[in-house]
Amino acid sequence: MVAQGLSEFELIRRFFARSDRAPPRAGIPSGSVRSTLGIGDDCALLGLQAGPPGHGDQLAISTDMLVAGRHFFDDVDAEALGHKALAVNLSDLAAMGAAPRAFTLALALPVADSAWLERFAHGLFALADSWGAELVGGDTTRGPLAICITVFGEVPAAVALRRDRARPGDDVWVSGALGAAAWAVRRRLDGVPLVATHPAVARLERPVPRVALGLALRGIARAAIDLSDGLVGDLQHVLDRSGVGAEIDVGALPLDADVDDAEPSARLACALVGGDDYELLFTAPSAARAAVAAAAASSGLSVTHIGTITEGGGLRFKGDAALLARLPPTLQSYDHFSAP
Ligand code: ADP
Ligand code: MG
């Protein structure tokens, strides 16, 4: 029971159990995983259908939890929150090159507010349906507002975009533009919030998971990660897992033009350590440049070549001295920092 008048089961039935299944979406490769039993039993059942080898032979599973006050501001619009809770999970599937299939939703709610739930479910399902992902189960309880989603996707083993596949000589690429979401957070924390209609607020509250790009990069990119915690930390995960280093050209970073009145050093800091971008960072052999460009064009995104994977040496930055001098202080003393 989460609230008087609306029982847990009424709440689930009214807002989350849908009789119509999410339709398969054009552009999402078919595979072997289908939901055969959704909400209403002790478990959801995902059926595995035989297909040709390599058709879709691995489940990709990821969980992300969003907690009020920690991952979002308490007053965020419920529809945007429903969107973002799923978007950050789909972003993990995108970073693996996986096709979304299904997800579960665990919700802790302080009160069962029908108007809030209506908006939350609307944002959630609009995004879910756009990728053919079906809500197959979850849990609902009373408690401080928190949302935990687990996504299930599918990717053939040979083309999964794993963090441990970067090789020396690979180009380092990043999709879209960086820093706007972190800048919107900073403005708010500094007591000078942006107007709700500012594009940077949309970047923060309604990130667009780069699923189409992840799928298009199958067989082209070697390693990939989605940028949730900031480029520097996230790239470091790829370097650690792959046992390689990287040299990043600070001047090549695609800084978001919507970060319009910040200091140049603040723009750089937002792009490098800000987080919440949900763009893809990936590596690919330099022979694949034309294929990378074609994959980006087919998914309607820009991609920028920002550096090179090196044999060792950790993470290094290059660029003109004035720009390097603007690196955030935390990076000036970064373990592996060295001037070009
Ligand atoms: P159980 O006690 O067996 O775990 P519950 O009574 O918690 O089952 O849930 C009943 C059904 O509703 C289950 O199929 C569960 O997956 C589903 N469910 C519960 N909460 C949610 C939710 N927030 N979204 C989607 N499905 C949910
Ligand atoms: Mg339960």
Short mmCIF file of N, CA, C and O in Angstrom, two decimals, residues 10 48 68 95 129 158 172 176 186 205 232 235 261 282 285 291 303 317 321 331 336:
data_model
loop_
_atom_site.label_atom_id
_atom_site.label_comp_id
_atom_site.label_asym_id
_atom_site.label_seq_id
_atom_site.Cartn_x
_atom_site.Cartn_y
_atom_site.Cartn_z
N GLU A 10 -3.70 -1.33 -7.62
CA GLU A 10 -4.44 -0.40 -8.49
C GLU A 10 -3.47 0.52 -9.20
O GLU A 10 -3.62 0.83 -10.38
N LEU A 48 13.39 -17.05 -25.66
CA LEU A 48 14.55 -17.04 -26.55
C LEU A 48 14.22 -17.87 -27.77
O LEU A 48 13.96 -19.07 -27.66
N ALA A 68 15.99 10.97 -5.53
CA ALA A 68 15.65 12.39 -5.40
C ALA A 68 16.70 13.11 -4.56
O ALA A 68 17.14 12.59 -3.54
N ALA A 95 25.60 2.15 -25.44
CA ALA A 95 27.06 2.08 -25.31
C ALA A 95 27.59 0.66 -25.51
O ALA A 95 28.79 0.45 -25.63
N ASP A 129 8.28 3.32 -25.98
CA ASP A 129 7.64 2.94 -27.25
C ASP A 129 8.49 3.36 -28.44
O ASP A 129 8.48 2.69 -29.48
N ALA A 158 29.88 -10.93 -31.26
CA ALA A 158 31.02 -10.46 -32.06
C ALA A 158 31.04 -8.94 -32.20
O ALA A 158 32.09 -8.36 -32.50
N VAL A 172 39.87 8.25 -31.07
CA VAL A 172 38.88 8.42 -30.01
C VAL A 172 37.83 9.41 -30.52
O VAL A 172 38.17 10.51 -30.98
N GLY A 176 27.82 14.11 -30.55
CA GLY A 176 27.11 15.31 -30.09
C GLY A 176 28.01 16.37 -29.51
O GLY A 176 29.15 16.56 -29.94
N ARG A 186 25.16 23.38 -12.59
CA ARG A 186 26.00 24.37 -11.90
C ARG A 186 25.26 25.69 -11.68
O ARG A 186 25.32 26.27 -10.60
N GLU A 205 17.51 17.44 -18.39
CA GLU A 205 16.30 16.74 -17.94
C GLU A 205 15.76 15.72 -18.93
O GLU A 205 15.02 14.83 -18.55
N VAL A 232 36.41 12.69 -18.70
CA VAL A 232 37.71 12.26 -18.17
C VAL A 232 37.58 10.94 -17.40
O VAL A 232 38.30 9.98 -17.66
N LEU A 235 36.30 8.07 -19.87
CA LEU A 235 37.37 7.61 -20.76
C LEU A 235 38.39 6.78 -19.98
O LEU A 235 38.90 5.76 -20.47
N ASP A 261 27.03 31.67 -21.72
CA ASP A 261 27.60 32.83 -21.04
C ASP A 261 28.61 32.44 -19.95
O ASP A 261 28.84 33.17 -19.02
N PHE A 282 33.69 6.57 -28.12
CA PHE A 282 34.06 5.27 -28.67
C PHE A 282 35.39 5.36 -29.38
O PHE A 282 35.87 6.45 -29.72
N PRO A 285 39.37 1.93 -35.33
CA PRO A 285 40.62 2.03 -36.09
C PRO A 285 40.56 3.21 -37.06
O PRO A 285 39.47 3.53 -37.55
N ALA A 291 33.52 4.86 -42.36
CA ALA A 291 32.42 4.06 -41.81
C ALA A 291 31.84 4.74 -40.56
O ALA A 291 30.62 4.73 -40.35
N VAL A 303 29.67 13.43 -34.99
CA VAL A 303 30.70 12.79 -34.16
C VAL A 303 31.99 13.57 -34.37
O VAL A 303 32.21 14.12 -35.45
N PHE A 317 46.66 15.31 -22.20
CA PHE A 317 45.96 16.32 -22.98
C PHE A 317 46.95 17.08 -23.83
O PHE A 317 48.05 17.37 -23.39
N ALA A 321 48.72 26.23 -25.55
CA ALA A 321 49.06 26.46 -24.15
C ALA A 321 47.96 27.22 -23.42
O ALA A 321 47.63 26.91 -22.26
N LEU A 331 42.19 18.80 -13.06
CA LEU A 331 42.90 18.11 -14.13
C LEU A 331 44.35 18.58 -14.24
O LEU A 331 45.21 17.86 -14.74
N HIS A 336 47.79 11.71 -14.52
CA HIS A 336 48.55 11.43 -15.73
C HIS A 336 48.73 12.67 -16.59
O HIS A 336 49.09 12.58 -17.74
#
